[in-house]
Every structure is written in C-alpha cells, then in structure tokens.
C-alpha positions in Angstrom: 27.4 -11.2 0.3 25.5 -13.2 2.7 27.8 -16.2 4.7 25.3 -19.1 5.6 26.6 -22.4 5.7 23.2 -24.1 5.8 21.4 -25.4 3.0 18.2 -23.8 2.8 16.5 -27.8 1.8 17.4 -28.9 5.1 14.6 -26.5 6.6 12.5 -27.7 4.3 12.6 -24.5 1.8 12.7 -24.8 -2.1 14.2 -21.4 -2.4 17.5 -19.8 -2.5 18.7 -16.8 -1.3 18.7 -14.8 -4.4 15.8 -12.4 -2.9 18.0 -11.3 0.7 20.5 -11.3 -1.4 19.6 -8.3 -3.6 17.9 -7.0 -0.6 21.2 -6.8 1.2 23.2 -5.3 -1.7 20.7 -2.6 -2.3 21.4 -1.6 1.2 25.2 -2.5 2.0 28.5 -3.6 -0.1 29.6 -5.5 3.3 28.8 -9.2 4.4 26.3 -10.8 6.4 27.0 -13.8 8.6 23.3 -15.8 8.5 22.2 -18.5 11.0 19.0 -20.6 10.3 17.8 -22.0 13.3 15.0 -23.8 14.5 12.1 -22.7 17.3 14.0 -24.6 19.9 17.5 -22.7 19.0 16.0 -19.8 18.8 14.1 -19.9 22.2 17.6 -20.8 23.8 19.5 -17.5 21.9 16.6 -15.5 23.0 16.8 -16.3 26.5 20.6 -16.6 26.9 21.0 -13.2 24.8 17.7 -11.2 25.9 16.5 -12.7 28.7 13.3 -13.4 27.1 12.4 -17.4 27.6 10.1 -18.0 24.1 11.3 -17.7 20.7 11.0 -14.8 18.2 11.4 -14.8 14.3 14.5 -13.6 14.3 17.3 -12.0 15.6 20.2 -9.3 14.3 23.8 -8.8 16.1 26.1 -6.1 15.4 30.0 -6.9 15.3 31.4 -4.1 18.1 33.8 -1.9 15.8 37.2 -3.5 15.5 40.2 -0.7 14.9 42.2 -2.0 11.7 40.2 -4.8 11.1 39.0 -5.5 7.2 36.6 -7.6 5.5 34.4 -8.3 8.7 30.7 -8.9 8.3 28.4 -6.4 9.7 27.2 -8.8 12.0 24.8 -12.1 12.3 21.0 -12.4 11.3 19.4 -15.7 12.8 16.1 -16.8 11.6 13.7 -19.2 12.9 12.7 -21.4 10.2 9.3 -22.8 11.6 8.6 -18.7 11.8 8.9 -18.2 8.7 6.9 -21.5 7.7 3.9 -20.6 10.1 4.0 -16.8 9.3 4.0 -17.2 5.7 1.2 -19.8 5.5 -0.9 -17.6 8.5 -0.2 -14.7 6.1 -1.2 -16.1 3.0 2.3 -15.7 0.6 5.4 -17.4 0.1 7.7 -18.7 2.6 10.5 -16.8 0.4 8.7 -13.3 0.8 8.3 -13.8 4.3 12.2 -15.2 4.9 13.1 -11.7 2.4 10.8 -9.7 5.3 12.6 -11.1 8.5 16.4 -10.9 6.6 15.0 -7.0 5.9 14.2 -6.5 9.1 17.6 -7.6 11.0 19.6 -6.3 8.6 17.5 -2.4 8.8 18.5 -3.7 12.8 22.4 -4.2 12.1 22.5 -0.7 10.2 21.3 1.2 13.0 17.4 1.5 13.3 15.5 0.9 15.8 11.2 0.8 15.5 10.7 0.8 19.2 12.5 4.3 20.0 13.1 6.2 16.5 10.1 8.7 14.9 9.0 5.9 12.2 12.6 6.1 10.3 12.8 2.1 10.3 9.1 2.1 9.5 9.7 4.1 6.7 12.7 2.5 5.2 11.0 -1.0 5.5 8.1 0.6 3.1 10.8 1.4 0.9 12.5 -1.5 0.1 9.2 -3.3 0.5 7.8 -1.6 -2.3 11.1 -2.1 -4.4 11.0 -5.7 -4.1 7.1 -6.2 -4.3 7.2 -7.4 -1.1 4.3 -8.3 1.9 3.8 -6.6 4.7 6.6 -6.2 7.0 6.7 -6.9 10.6 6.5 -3.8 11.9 3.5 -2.2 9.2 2.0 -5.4 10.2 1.7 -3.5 13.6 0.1 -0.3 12.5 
C-alpha cells in the first residue's frame, strides 16, 4: 500500500495512484511512505540530504532495519511534481506513465539496486516491469 497524504489535484494531476500502486504490489507486500513535492522542496532535500544544490526527479530513502519492529514502510519515495509535468510533455506521454516511471525507479532503489555500480541488474528489472505495465522508457534506458 502506498501512504501519501497529498491529493494528487493539488499538483495539478487528474490521475490516481492506481498505476504505482499495482507497480508496487507486483514487487512488494510492504508499504511505501510517498512525498509529492515541488522543484523548490526538492532542490532543498537534495542539498540538505546529498549535497547536491539543484533538484532531481525524485528521490528513494530506505528505513535502517529496526529489530522487532512490525508494519513499517520500506521507506519514503519523493517526487518532484513539475518533473514529472516537464518530463512527460518533453517525452511525449502521460504525466501518469512518467509519475508510474519515477515511483518504479525509487522503489527498484528502496529494494536494493543500484544503476550506477551493479552489472545492469536494475537496468534489467526496470525493462521488466516496464514491459508488464506497457510502460515508456525508464530513466535509466533513457540513458543507453
């Protein structure tokens, strides 16, 4: 299940989250904690958290493990909302697709892959679930 607490209208999107939701359950049975943010936000998380002073499209942070602890979400996915606005019109498909492509993304992130040191593992799965939910391009094919 996927815990956001913002309404998806006030970003100016006319879709749910039906999409990253069955994205998420074909991959995990735990929750997701999701922040939408805009460009501003997100340029502040990304310098506070990575010391990188511009925005990015969206971020993924694992909860450490907690011994005993039950029911916690596997961690938090933030997406920028004018990324996804400007990506998906640049790109030429839906703003849903391209939100569906940067939830898939973080959440490949939160389970343990890693594009910029793994043999094309994240690459691969991305292609996978892709294809499954007749998805765009992902970030990282985007790349090839």
């Amino acid at each position: 299940m996927i815990l956001c607490e913002q309404n998806l209208a006030e970003f100016g999107f006319e879709f749910g989250l039906d999409l990253a939701t069955q994205i998420a359950t074909s991959l995990i049975d735990k929750d997701i904690e999701l922040v939408i943010v805009d460009e501003n936000a997100m340029r502040e998380i990304n310098k506070t958290q990575r010391g990188i002073d511009k925005p990015t499209d969206v971020l993924s942070f694992g909860l450490e493990s907690v011994p005993n602890a039950i029911n916690l979400p596997l961690g938090s996915i933030l997406i920028n909302a004018n990324a996804v606005q400007s990506e998906a019109k640049e790109r030429g498909h839906s703003e849903e697709a391209e939100f569906a492509l940067l939830f898939l993304h973080a959440l490949l992130h939160l389970l343990g892959f890693n594009h910029e040191n793994d043999s094309g593992q994240m690459r691969e799965k991305e292609r996978q679930i892709i294809e499954k939910f007749a998805l765009p391009q992902s970030l990282i094919i985007r790349s090839e």
